[in-house]
Amino acid sequence: MIYDDFSSRGCGSIVTRLSDDYQDLCRKESLRERLTWFYYDEGYRRERDERLEYFLKFSQRGKELHLLKRSRDVKCGVGYRNEGYKDDGTDCIPPEPQKPPQLPQTEDDTQSRKFKLSRGEKWRILKNIGTVSIAFMVQFTAFQGTANLQSSINASDGLGTVSLSAIYAALVLSCIFVPTFLIKRLTVKWTLCLSMLCYAPYIGSQFYPRFYTLVPAGVLLGLGAAPMWAAKATYLTQVGGVYAKLTDQPVDAIVVRFFGFFFLAWQTAELWGNLISSLVLSEGEFGSGGGNSTTSWNKIKLCGAEFCVLGNGAHENLERPPESEIYEISSIYLTCVIVAVIIVALFVDPLSRYGEKQRRADSQELSGIQLLSATAYQLKKPYQQLLIPITVWIGMEQAFIGADFTQAYISCALGVHKVGYVMICFGVVNAGCSLLFGSLMKFVGRQPLMALGAIVHACLIVVLLLWKPHPDNPYIFYSVSGLWGVGDAVWQTQVNGLYGTLFRRNKEAAFSNYRLWESAGFVIAYAYSTHLCARMKLYVLLTVLMIGTMGYIIVELLHRRKQRRLKAIAEDPKAAQAEANQPEETDDEKDDLDDDIIITHL
């Protein structure tokens, strides 16, 4: 018998065959027990019990089945069309029906969203982390080497500083609109490739540095930098969560460790980039004639905290090197950018292997201008607002060491050809401390390391205010550069890791905000670079550092209070009941991806 009425009862299409015993009992209409009906729904079998009285109504009426009439006449064998049914005229009980075809699974199906990974996948994850880190090292060998020379080799009319300011001004705008949109469209891997290519025009513009070549190229670089950094941070945070699941370790410790390894490789770019520029400039005629012996004491007295860009235009140590040497440096750097893009395209696994589709499905779906401005919505969160000052500080301190320290201290007192050697010390110490602090965080926590960074940079600012640089004391230059790298390593590893921990659910928007406010720090520092003397710049830095540290302390206090509240809820049923009565709030620290990972033992 075909029971089409089951469709209206939410059972789906049900076709089954009663056993011989059940058929006899049905004919006698004496069975008063439950029958279990099986039917298929999207590839898996469910069970449903229905009382026999419902079916006996149909056997009493036989082939008429007039109770099943809806918009059409339904007779025995009519209604749900089953190709496996042939009417044999016996109480409308059909032979063995064909199994209904399995319906295709949709992406919304919970089962299809889960993905399996073996324990051995952790080695592949480490390979991907290493590959991304090496690609960024090669990429920023070119950019950091170029950027550190801009305030010295393109000092005329402040061209170098203006071009750097254009980079980070464009980066601010890009952080608001571009990263989330581009990552949604191209995925994380190909966003990395496209964004890294945007660095090539700026390097190429060094062959013909003018305002109408360097500034537009800087704008293009800034537009590409925001999605590149956001994609990188998303990749590291995502695979860090998967790695933590595979190894049964805390997510925040793994994420910080991955960021530490990344910044180890990334900060060595300072070494290689500055080594290339220093070797080329030192071996050339500019380095052999280098300016220390001819620089007067009156000129040296104007270096350091007393240095003012507008008052030192005729300083002999700030003259532009020969064009042939600049062409050689730029050619090497341009090659590095191309190689970095090839490394990512060929050797980095796409994030879809580690749940990129699941992450995108779990995130809030936005469209149109909402999708482009998702980063702006992040600003409504209290944690994000409190982290803005410390993030701005990170940009300002990097701008100072890369532009003001190199110009006011190194180039002014030692010469342009020494910039690379002094900055190598910054890069080496920064790289080593990035790895050290990334691993040390698991044992001592984040707060002591953040305190270390704040104390080191505050002390260095005081030293730079009091110190009179002189070429007879070169070791002080290297010491200041190295210690500045210690502080910068703290900010790069710990603040990035803090963003990844607090905003796991909205990683793209969070790291876009990180780059936005870091870039704002760069823009602010470069904007006043040509108008303020070094002493005033140091006062501004110290003020921003103090405000940023206070904001970070408040974040830690709020986070600790939240952790205590969650612990109390877990232990006290009354507290849990009271919490249930409160309005539900989104927890950015919870990532549903953990539930979608199935670990296999292959």
XYZ file of C-alpha atoms in Angstrom:
602
model
C 0.000 0.000 0.000
C 1.298 3.515 -0.801
C 0.771 6.040 1.959
C 0.991 9.443 0.349
C -0.500 11.084 3.442
C 2.853 10.739 5.212
C 4.136 13.738 3.219
C 1.747 16.027 5.051
C 2.962 14.621 8.387
C 6.591 15.663 7.833
C 7.846 12.156 7.202
C 9.030 12.728 3.667
C 8.285 10.130 1.029
C 7.845 6.760 2.736
C 7.747 3.550 0.869
C 8.257 0.233 2.601
C 7.172 -3.360 2.489
C 5.571 -5.097 5.425
C 6.825 -8.581 6.270
C 4.525 -11.562 5.708
C 3.711 -11.785 9.403
C 2.754 -8.157 9.570
C 0.629 -8.521 6.416
C -1.431 -11.284 8.012
C -1.902 -9.282 11.151
C -2.955 -6.238 9.170
C -5.606 -8.240 7.299
C -7.024 -9.426 10.604
C -6.982 -5.852 11.886
C -5.984 -7.181 15.299
C -2.443 -5.816 15.703
C -2.154 -3.245 18.530
C 1.553 -2.574 18.753
C 3.951 -0.131 17.251
C 5.589 -0.602 13.896
C 8.902 0.997 13.118
C 9.082 2.649 9.746
C 12.376 3.375 8.101
C 12.929 5.975 5.505
C 15.902 7.720 3.916
C 16.583 11.414 4.283
C 19.745 12.859 2.649
C 21.787 9.734 2.871
C 21.170 8.497 6.403
C 18.410 6.352 7.923
C 16.031 7.544 10.586
C 13.354 5.739 12.546
C 9.818 6.766 13.279
C 7.053 4.967 15.168
C 3.426 5.181 14.100
C 0.486 3.399 15.711
C -1.065 0.593 13.741
C -4.551 2.158 13.914
C -3.505 4.726 11.341
C -2.693 2.002 8.827
C -5.734 -0.136 9.591
C -7.954 2.659 8.316
C -6.441 2.190 4.899
C -6.693 -1.603 4.866
C -10.419 -1.306 5.715
C -11.047 0.921 2.764
C -8.879 -1.101 0.430
C -8.135 0.402 -2.927
C -10.448 3.366 -2.527
C -8.200 5.216 -0.040
C -10.574 8.122 -0.224
C -9.156 9.702 2.947
C -5.907 10.317 1.072
C -7.557 12.425 -1.619
C -6.182 15.953 -1.775
C -6.209 17.927 -4.992
C -6.372 14.779 -7.059
C -7.823 11.257 -6.826
C -5.416 8.925 -5.084
C -5.932 5.208 -5.531
C -3.838 2.204 -4.830
C -0.481 2.791 -6.477
C -1.322 6.453 -7.154
C 0.151 9.414 -5.317
C 3.855 9.010 -4.638
C 5.150 7.416 -7.819
C 7.399 4.512 -7.063
C 8.931 2.909 -10.114
C 9.667 -0.212 -8.088
C 6.000 -0.788 -7.325
C 3.751 -3.055 -9.329
C 0.145 -3.519 -8.277
C -0.453 -7.196 -7.579
C -3.995 -6.526 -6.309
C -3.322 -7.898 -2.813
C -4.379 -5.384 -0.220
C -2.249 -2.746 -1.875
C 0.871 -4.073 -0.176
C 3.689 -3.417 -2.658
C 6.731 -5.510 -3.291
C 10.199 -4.363 -2.225
C 10.433 -0.751 -3.389
C 13.468 0.911 -4.842
C 15.507 3.044 -2.475
C 14.808 6.731 -3.042
C 17.838 8.477 -4.542
C 20.178 10.107 -2.068
C 19.791 13.852 -2.109
C 22.939 15.920 -2.636
C 24.395 17.374 0.514
C 24.516 21.120 0.853
C 27.212 23.239 2.401
C 24.850 24.035 5.234
C 24.788 20.400 6.247
C 26.684 20.063 9.490
C 28.204 16.762 8.489
C 29.607 18.103 5.224
C 31.222 21.007 7.043
C 33.418 18.799 9.177
C 36.861 17.888 7.926
C 39.285 15.199 8.996
C 42.964 15.700 9.757
C 45.527 13.196 10.938
C 47.983 13.826 13.743
C 50.752 13.957 11.157
C 49.151 17.037 9.605
C 50.997 19.166 12.162
C 54.226 18.761 10.170
C 52.524 20.068 7.066
C 51.238 23.023 9.069
C 54.775 23.790 10.244
C 55.940 23.606 6.631
C 53.326 26.164 5.624
C 54.248 28.477 8.490
C 57.901 28.269 7.484
C 57.133 28.911 3.819
C 55.003 31.977 4.532
C 57.701 33.302 6.858
C 60.450 32.840 4.268
C 58.357 34.535 1.586
C 57.813 37.569 3.816
C 61.499 37.624 4.703
C 62.444 37.813 1.018
C 59.709 40.379 0.344
C 60.750 42.683 3.171
C 64.419 42.305 2.432
C 63.525 44.525 -0.494
C 61.076 46.872 1.211
C 62.865 47.399 4.534
C 66.163 48.025 2.805
C 64.511 50.576 0.532
C 62.491 52.262 3.282
C 65.476 52.688 5.614
C 67.303 54.659 2.916
C 64.432 56.933 1.854
C 65.032 59.724 4.364
C 68.729 59.743 3.429
C 69.023 59.109 -0.327
C 65.822 61.004 -1.212
C 66.191 63.780 1.354
C 65.667 66.576 -1.200
C 62.370 68.363 -0.443
C 61.527 65.486 1.884
C 60.706 63.232 -1.096
C 61.594 59.984 0.661
C 59.591 60.789 3.782
C 56.606 62.001 1.737
C 56.561 58.755 -0.255
C 56.629 56.724 2.969
C 53.812 58.844 4.331
C 51.794 58.151 1.156
C 52.288 54.412 1.691
C 50.799 54.408 5.152
C 48.066 56.932 4.379
C 46.848 54.589 1.629
C 47.265 51.679 4.015
C 44.885 53.342 6.488
C 42.158 53.621 3.850
C 42.878 50.123 2.605
C 42.531 48.671 6.104
C 38.979 49.987 6.345
C 37.615 48.645 3.061
C 39.918 46.249 1.234
C 41.095 43.243 3.353
C 37.763 41.614 4.206
C 36.413 42.186 0.706
C 39.524 40.853 -1.048
C 39.949 37.818 1.195
C 36.303 36.846 0.678
C 36.738 37.058 -3.084
C 40.248 35.646 -3.669
C 40.798 33.494 -0.543
C 43.750 34.020 1.768
C 46.484 32.503 -0.407
C 45.774 34.450 -3.588
C 45.196 37.635 -1.635
C 48.766 37.213 -0.419
C 50.110 36.792 -3.949
C 48.284 39.767 -5.439
C 49.101 42.054 -2.520
C 52.790 41.204 -2.554
C 52.995 42.160 -6.227
C 51.920 45.692 -5.299
C 55.366 46.262 -3.761
C 57.150 45.963 -7.104
C 56.223 49.408 -8.575
C 57.568 51.246 -5.515
C 60.906 49.450 -5.738
C 61.010 50.132 -9.480
C 60.363 53.848 -8.915
C 63.765 54.128 -7.243
C 65.274 54.128 -10.739
C 63.601 57.481 -11.369
C 62.594 59.042 -8.016
C 60.208 61.948 -8.495
C 57.067 63.034 -6.688
C 54.921 61.834 -9.587
C 56.553 58.385 -9.602
C 57.309 57.587 -5.962
C 54.102 58.908 -4.411
C 51.610 57.042 -6.706
C 53.705 53.880 -6.381
C 53.622 54.336 -2.620
C 49.826 54.647 -2.698
C 49.557 51.373 -4.652
C 51.870 49.673 -2.169
C 49.740 50.901 0.724
C 46.548 49.615 -0.883
C 48.116 46.168 -1.246
C 49.810 46.071 2.152
C 46.622 45.996 4.246
C 45.072 42.844 2.706
C 48.513 41.212 2.655
C 49.044 41.642 6.389
C 45.440 40.730 7.193
C 45.703 37.570 5.073
C 48.978 36.632 6.728
C 47.560 37.103 10.210
C 44.405 35.173 9.294
C 46.491 32.300 7.922
C 48.702 32.079 11.009
C 45.779 32.318 13.424
C 43.673 29.775 11.536
C 46.366 27.114 11.226
C 47.424 27.892 14.791
C 43.961 26.906 15.993
C 44.103 23.679 13.975
C 47.611 22.902 15.256
C 46.463 23.480 18.846
C 43.590 21.050 18.274
C 45.943 18.420 16.848
C 48.498 18.736 19.659
C 46.116 19.389 22.580
C 47.792 22.692 23.484
C 46.318 26.124 24.387
C 45.368 28.112 21.315
C 46.757 31.442 22.530
C 50.171 29.931 23.256
C 50.336 28.302 19.807
C 49.228 31.470 18.009
C 51.841 33.588 19.796
C 54.504 30.965 19.065
C 53.634 30.992 15.372
C 53.743 34.783 15.313
C 57.088 34.630 17.079
C 58.525 32.289 14.453
C 57.089 34.431 11.680
C 58.604 37.613 13.059
C 61.920 35.826 13.547
C 62.103 35.318 9.795
C 60.476 38.653 8.995
C 62.860 40.676 11.142
C 65.898 39.058 9.527
C 64.813 41.006 6.454
C 66.354 44.000 8.232
C 69.635 42.114 8.238
C 69.616 41.069 4.585
C 68.147 44.285 3.209
C 70.542 46.534 5.091
C 73.468 44.234 4.367
C 72.795 44.514 0.636
C 72.595 48.318 0.721
C 75.625 48.706 2.986
C 77.828 46.404 0.903
C 76.910 48.158 -2.337
C 77.354 51.665 -0.922
C 80.549 50.839 0.984
C 82.231 49.227 -2.019
C 81.319 52.147 -4.280
C 82.956 55.533 -4.528
C 80.468 57.017 -2.062
C 81.519 54.673 0.704
C 85.249 55.010 0.075
C 85.011 58.766 0.278
C 82.560 58.638 3.131
C 82.166 61.793 5.070
C 83.351 61.274 8.592
C 86.785 62.839 8.229
C 85.467 65.917 6.498
C 82.413 66.449 8.687
C 82.991 69.424 10.959
C 82.354 69.347 14.666
C 79.789 72.126 14.256
C 77.769 69.867 11.945
C 78.039 66.894 14.296
C 76.729 68.976 17.206
C 73.486 69.362 15.263
C 72.982 65.582 15.153
C 70.927 63.578 17.628
C 68.100 65.189 19.583
C 69.036 68.616 18.189
C 68.649 67.495 14.570
C 66.054 69.355 12.493
C 65.362 68.299 8.904
C 64.730 71.842 7.661
C 67.963 73.146 9.135
C 70.327 70.445 7.815
C 69.673 70.464 4.098
C 73.335 71.172 3.289
C 74.783 68.478 5.552
C 77.506 66.687 3.598
C 76.695 63.301 5.134
C 73.150 63.487 3.712
C 74.134 63.786 0.034
C 72.584 61.323 -2.447
C 74.849 58.390 -3.449
C 75.802 57.860 -7.146
C 72.969 56.705 -9.416
C 74.796 53.529 -10.471
C 74.879 52.272 -6.887
C 71.194 53.039 -6.337
C 70.322 51.216 -9.590
C 72.241 48.158 -8.438
C 70.494 48.084 -5.072
C 67.045 48.570 -6.624
C 67.594 45.754 -9.149
C 68.405 43.308 -6.365
C 65.386 44.388 -4.347
C 63.006 44.121 -7.314
C 64.141 40.535 -7.905
C 63.411 39.711 -4.265
C 59.777 40.815 -4.620
C 59.202 38.562 -7.641
C 60.798 35.582 -5.883
C 58.598 36.078 -2.797
C 55.406 35.962 -4.878
C 56.544 32.755 -6.590
C 57.260 31.103 -3.222
C 53.730 31.750 -1.951
C 52.054 30.725 -5.208
C 53.881 27.399 -5.513
C 54.654 26.170 -1.999
C 51.938 27.413 0.391
C 48.847 25.215 0.855
C 45.531 27.060 0.508
C 43.723 27.744 3.761
C 40.751 25.727 2.509
C 42.703 22.676 3.653
C 42.303 23.901 7.226
C 38.687 24.983 7.256
C 38.612 28.263 5.331
C 35.108 27.486 4.051
C 33.952 26.586 7.546
C 35.428 29.804 8.931
C 33.707 31.860 6.267
C 30.408 30.047 6.872
C 30.608 30.714 10.602
C 31.382 34.393 10.147
C 28.637 36.927 9.725
C 27.563 37.201 6.116
C 27.668 40.795 4.904
C 26.972 42.236 1.521
C 27.676 45.433 -0.339
C 29.051 48.275 1.708
C 28.557 46.241 4.904
C 31.047 43.661 3.666
C 33.583 46.349 2.761
C 33.200 48.174 6.056
C 33.253 45.141 8.361
C 36.474 46.520 9.758
C 34.650 49.648 10.918
C 32.180 47.533 12.931
C 35.126 46.131 14.848
C 35.662 49.594 16.348
C 32.484 49.244 18.413
C 34.112 46.625 20.629
C 35.596 47.901 23.923
C 38.732 45.772 23.652
C 39.460 47.188 20.211
C 38.983 50.769 21.373
C 41.365 50.298 24.291
C 44.026 48.716 22.069
C 44.091 51.623 19.594
C 46.773 53.704 21.437
C 49.249 50.833 21.808
C 48.702 49.900 18.157
C 49.356 53.496 17.062
C 52.513 53.428 19.183
C 53.795 50.379 17.293
C 53.600 52.289 14.010
C 55.215 55.407 15.445
C 58.168 53.581 17.003
C 58.881 51.729 13.758
C 58.702 54.981 11.796
C 61.131 56.593 14.237
C 63.765 53.866 14.060
C 63.446 53.557 10.278
C 63.431 57.253 9.347
C 64.317 59.601 12.215
C 66.982 57.526 13.962
C 68.667 56.633 10.677
C 68.708 60.268 9.537
C 69.222 62.269 12.748
C 71.703 59.910 14.398
C 73.300 57.457 11.949
C 73.503 59.351 8.644
C 74.171 62.694 10.305
C 77.074 61.459 12.445
C 78.428 58.411 10.577
C 77.256 58.743 6.955
C 74.608 57.127 4.754
C 76.787 54.103 4.019
C 76.695 53.132 7.729
C 72.898 53.049 7.945
C 72.680 49.443 6.817
C 75.304 48.154 9.236
C 73.687 49.778 12.282
C 70.222 48.613 11.258
C 71.523 45.066 10.820
C 71.980 45.004 14.585
C 68.350 46.041 14.989
C 67.199 43.279 12.652
C 69.280 40.495 14.210
C 68.273 41.271 17.796
C 64.661 41.785 16.759
C 64.558 38.427 14.996
C 66.120 36.524 17.873
C 63.870 38.125 20.468
C 60.783 37.492 18.343
C 61.469 33.769 18.478
C 62.436 33.898 22.156
C 59.409 35.886 23.286
C 57.043 33.761 21.228
C 58.166 30.668 23.136
C 58.713 32.402 26.481
C 55.122 33.611 26.621
C 53.951 30.071 27.408
C 56.012 30.062 30.623
C 55.876 33.639 31.939
C 52.683 34.950 30.362
C 52.011 38.005 28.247
C 52.009 40.696 30.958
C 55.704 40.477 32.003
C 56.821 40.619 28.366
C 54.655 43.659 27.637
C 56.097 45.354 30.727
C 59.605 44.583 29.455
C 58.884 46.199 26.090
C 57.450 49.339 27.682
C 60.381 49.743 30.097
C 63.048 49.186 27.412
C 61.567 51.715 24.998
C 60.920 54.309 27.717
C 64.547 54.072 28.863
C 65.850 54.321 25.288
C 63.812 57.469 24.639
C 65.405 59.091 27.700
C 68.877 58.038 26.499
C 68.284 59.479 23.024
C 67.193 62.779 24.587
C 70.452 63.060 26.538
C 73.001 61.413 24.206
C 75.255 63.446 21.886
C 76.139 61.130 18.958
C 79.731 61.198 17.713
C 81.570 59.045 15.142
C 84.259 58.236 17.741
C 81.713 56.154 19.710
C 80.141 53.864 17.093
C 79.220 51.103 19.560
C 76.542 53.259 21.159
C 74.751 53.400 17.797
C 74.686 49.604 17.610
C 73.587 49.240 21.245
C 70.647 51.626 20.851
C 69.645 49.924 17.601
C 69.755 46.451 19.163
C 67.819 47.418 22.293
C 65.175 49.105 20.169
C 64.819 45.751 18.414
C 64.160 44.070 21.781
C 61.215 46.356 22.467
C 59.853 46.077 18.945
C 59.963 42.268 19.146
C 57.709 42.426 22.204
C 55.094 44.535 20.428
C 55.157 42.535 17.209
C 54.680 39.143 18.846
C 52.544 39.918 21.876
C 50.134 42.487 20.444
C 49.556 40.410 17.297
C 48.941 37.379 19.482
C 46.609 39.404 21.706
C 44.512 40.411 18.695
C 44.398 36.799 17.529
C 43.236 35.628 20.963
C 40.635 38.297 21.710
C 39.071 38.347 18.241
C 39.289 34.762 16.990
C 35.789 34.843 15.513
C 36.461 37.964 13.385
C 40.101 37.648 12.477
C 40.072 39.600 9.194
C 38.314 42.609 10.694
C 40.501 42.519 13.804
C 43.808 42.384 11.970
C 42.593 44.973 9.505
C 42.072 47.237 12.495
C 45.536 46.372 13.738
C 47.084 47.434 10.445
C 44.815 50.464 10.247
C 45.964 51.926 13.550
C 49.558 50.817 13.121
C 49.535 52.581 9.758
C 47.966 55.629 11.380
C 51.001 55.678 13.664
C 53.309 55.609 10.643
C 51.367 58.420 8.962
C 51.436 60.607 12.072
C 55.170 60.087 12.533
C 56.005 60.768 8.881
C 53.635 63.755 8.742
C 55.531 65.680 11.412
C 58.933 64.230 10.478
C 60.041 67.188 8.350
C 58.506 69.827 10.646
C 59.616 68.806 14.150
C 63.104 68.415 15.527
C 64.187 65.046 16.916
C 63.778 66.158 20.549
C 60.099 66.993 20.114
C 59.526 63.698 18.272
C 60.939 61.824 21.256
C 58.599 63.641 23.633
C 55.629 62.688 21.445
C 56.770 59.050 21.395
C 57.063 58.904 25.174
C 53.562 60.332 25.626
C 51.953 57.865 23.207
C 53.804 54.959 24.857
C 52.409 55.876 28.278
C 48.831 56.189 26.978
C 49.092 52.914 25.039
C 50.423 51.040 28.061
C 47.515 52.262 30.200
C 45.002 51.086 27.592
C 46.643 47.664 27.448
C 46.544 47.314 31.246
C 42.794 48.022 31.238
C 42.276 45.350 28.552
C 44.121 42.784 30.658
C 42.052 43.670 33.732
C 38.776 43.353 31.819
C 39.891 40.090 30.239
C 40.905 38.647 33.597
C 37.561 39.648 35.120
C 35.759 37.954 32.241
C 37.749 34.752 32.755
C 36.869 34.713 36.462
C 33.195 35.239 35.631
C 33.189 32.353 33.146
C 34.930 30.121 35.667
C 32.337 30.977 38.302
C 29.520 30.194 35.879
C 31.036 26.808 35.114
C 31.336 25.925 38.816
C 28.190 27.498 40.291
C 24.730 26.469 38.956
C 23.145 29.608 40.436
C 25.587 31.828 38.597
C 24.910 29.906 35.407
C 21.168 30.422 35.848
C 21.659 34.153 36.424
C 23.847 34.370 33.350
C 21.202 32.592 31.276
C 18.744 35.372 32.103
C 21.123 38.009 30.733
C 21.035 39.098 27.055
C 23.220 36.842 24.938
C 26.437 38.422 23.729
C 28.816 37.326 21.014
C 32.052 35.886 22.345
C 34.822 36.824 19.924
C 37.233 34.491 21.709
C 35.170 31.407 20.828
C 35.904 29.866 17.458
C 33.414 27.234 16.268
C 36.095 25.813 13.995
C 37.295 23.641 16.887
C 34.090 21.629 16.670
C 34.546 21.027 12.945
C 37.942 19.306 13.242
C 37.930 15.527 13.421
C 41.298 14.018 14.333
C 42.047 10.657 12.767
C 44.784 8.248 13.760
C 46.243 7.457 10.368
